């Protein structure tokens, strides 16, 4: 209970800029939760990608398609739909390019907001500190107790900078984590698509 009281006290001491910083922190948490749930459902996994590529390279596209149909995740569903909805290699290539582009765009959705918050939060904190220091140094108009008042005012002003940095660090960690997962999913998808197109080319030649 005391910790919550202290947190509220520090929040008010940070000034008006603490409100946009609070909004930024809530946005980061909301995006992180939403992206985690989406990525968990969209990721078919590296094990599926390896198994699918091995099956396709064994020239058993039907078995690979059945494997994709039974697997979870958007990558597996895309590969299953690609074989079922296209005939020639050209049609397959066009289908994969179109659907993969949409899938990648969906993966990148909302990550830009995290990047913006990484940059904006320290600037908001710095703004709050500067405004607080301006208010602290205006105490020079008062003769007695001025040094103590100035020191206390600067200390309160630095709360905004510390909060801005904390929000930026939290946003940076979330952005880095999801960017890494996104890269892994895109790599798995590209490997599977490449293996499927190669198998389709060999099948057309034979």
Short mmCIF file of C-alpha atoms in Angstrom, two decimals, residues 1-82:
data_model
loop_
_atom_site.label_atom_id
_atom_site.label_comp_id
_atom_site.label_asym_id
_atom_site.label_seq_id
_atom_site.Cartn_x
_atom_site.Cartn_y
_atom_site.Cartn_z
CA UNK A 1 0.00 0.00 0.00
CA UNK A 2 2.85 2.35 0.86
CA UNK A 3 4.53 1.61 -2.46
CA UNK A 4 1.36 2.59 -4.34
CA UNK A 5 1.09 5.80 -2.33
CA UNK A 6 4.72 6.66 -3.08
CA UNK A 7 4.20 5.90 -6.77
CA UNK A 8 1.22 8.25 -6.95
CA UNK A 9 3.19 10.93 -5.13
CA UNK A 10 6.10 10.68 -7.57
CA UNK A 11 3.66 10.71 -10.48
CA UNK A 12 2.21 14.04 -9.37
CA UNK A 13 5.65 15.48 -8.69
CA UNK A 14 6.72 14.67 -12.25
CA UNK A 15 4.38 17.30 -13.66
CA UNK A 16 1.85 17.33 -16.48
CA UNK A 17 4.18 15.46 -18.84
CA UNK A 18 3.65 12.34 -16.73
CA UNK A 19 0.18 11.94 -18.24
CA UNK A 20 1.38 11.46 -21.85
CA UNK A 21 4.13 9.18 -20.51
CA UNK A 22 1.45 7.14 -18.73
CA UNK A 23 -0.50 6.94 -22.00
CA UNK A 24 2.68 5.76 -23.78
CA UNK A 25 3.31 3.05 -21.19
CA UNK A 26 -0.28 1.80 -21.44
CA UNK A 27 0.03 1.76 -25.24
CA UNK A 28 3.24 -0.29 -25.06
CA UNK A 29 1.62 -2.84 -22.74
CA UNK A 30 -1.51 -3.08 -24.91
CA UNK A 31 0.51 -3.54 -28.12
CA UNK A 32 2.79 -6.10 -26.45
CA UNK A 33 -0.17 -8.19 -25.28
CA UNK A 34 -1.95 -7.97 -28.64
CA UNK A 35 1.17 -8.83 -30.66
CA UNK A 36 2.11 -11.70 -28.33
CA UNK A 37 -1.32 -13.29 -28.76
CA UNK A 38 -1.27 -12.76 -32.53
CA UNK A 39 2.30 -14.04 -33.01
CA UNK A 40 1.56 -17.08 -30.88
CA UNK A 41 -1.33 -17.99 -33.17
CA UNK A 42 0.43 -17.07 -36.42
CA UNK A 43 3.75 -18.83 -35.80
CA UNK A 44 3.82 -22.37 -37.18
CA UNK A 45 7.25 -22.93 -35.67
CA UNK A 46 10.71 -23.78 -36.95
CA UNK A 47 10.03 -27.50 -36.46
CA UNK A 48 7.11 -27.34 -38.91
CA UNK A 49 9.20 -25.41 -41.45
CA UNK A 50 12.00 -27.99 -41.29
CA UNK A 51 9.58 -30.90 -41.59
CA UNK A 52 7.67 -29.26 -44.46
CA UNK A 53 10.85 -28.45 -46.41
CA UNK A 54 12.17 -32.00 -45.96
CA UNK A 55 8.87 -33.49 -47.17
CA UNK A 56 8.69 -31.18 -50.19
CA UNK A 57 12.30 -31.85 -51.15
CA UNK A 58 11.41 -35.55 -51.06
CA UNK A 59 9.04 -34.71 -53.96
CA UNK A 60 5.94 -35.51 -51.96
CA UNK A 61 3.97 -32.29 -52.31
CA UNK A 62 0.69 -33.99 -51.38
CA UNK A 63 2.10 -35.18 -48.04
CA UNK A 64 3.60 -31.74 -47.40
CA UNK A 65 0.23 -30.11 -48.10
CA UNK A 66 -1.49 -32.49 -45.71
CA UNK A 67 1.16 -31.67 -43.10
CA UNK A 68 0.50 -27.95 -43.59
CA UNK A 69 -3.26 -28.46 -43.37
CA UNK A 70 -2.96 -30.21 -40.00
CA UNK A 71 -0.44 -27.76 -38.54
CA UNK A 72 -1.30 -24.59 -36.65
CA UNK A 73 -0.32 -21.07 -37.65
CA UNK A 74 -0.73 -18.69 -40.57
CA UNK A 75 2.40 -19.95 -42.35
CA UNK A 76 1.08 -23.51 -42.55
CA UNK A 77 -2.37 -22.32 -43.64
CA UNK A 78 -0.83 -20.16 -46.37
CA UNK A 79 1.18 -23.08 -47.77
CA UNK A 80 -1.85 -25.38 -47.73
CA UNK A 81 -3.99 -22.78 -49.52
CA UNK A 82 -1.23 -22.14 -52.07
#
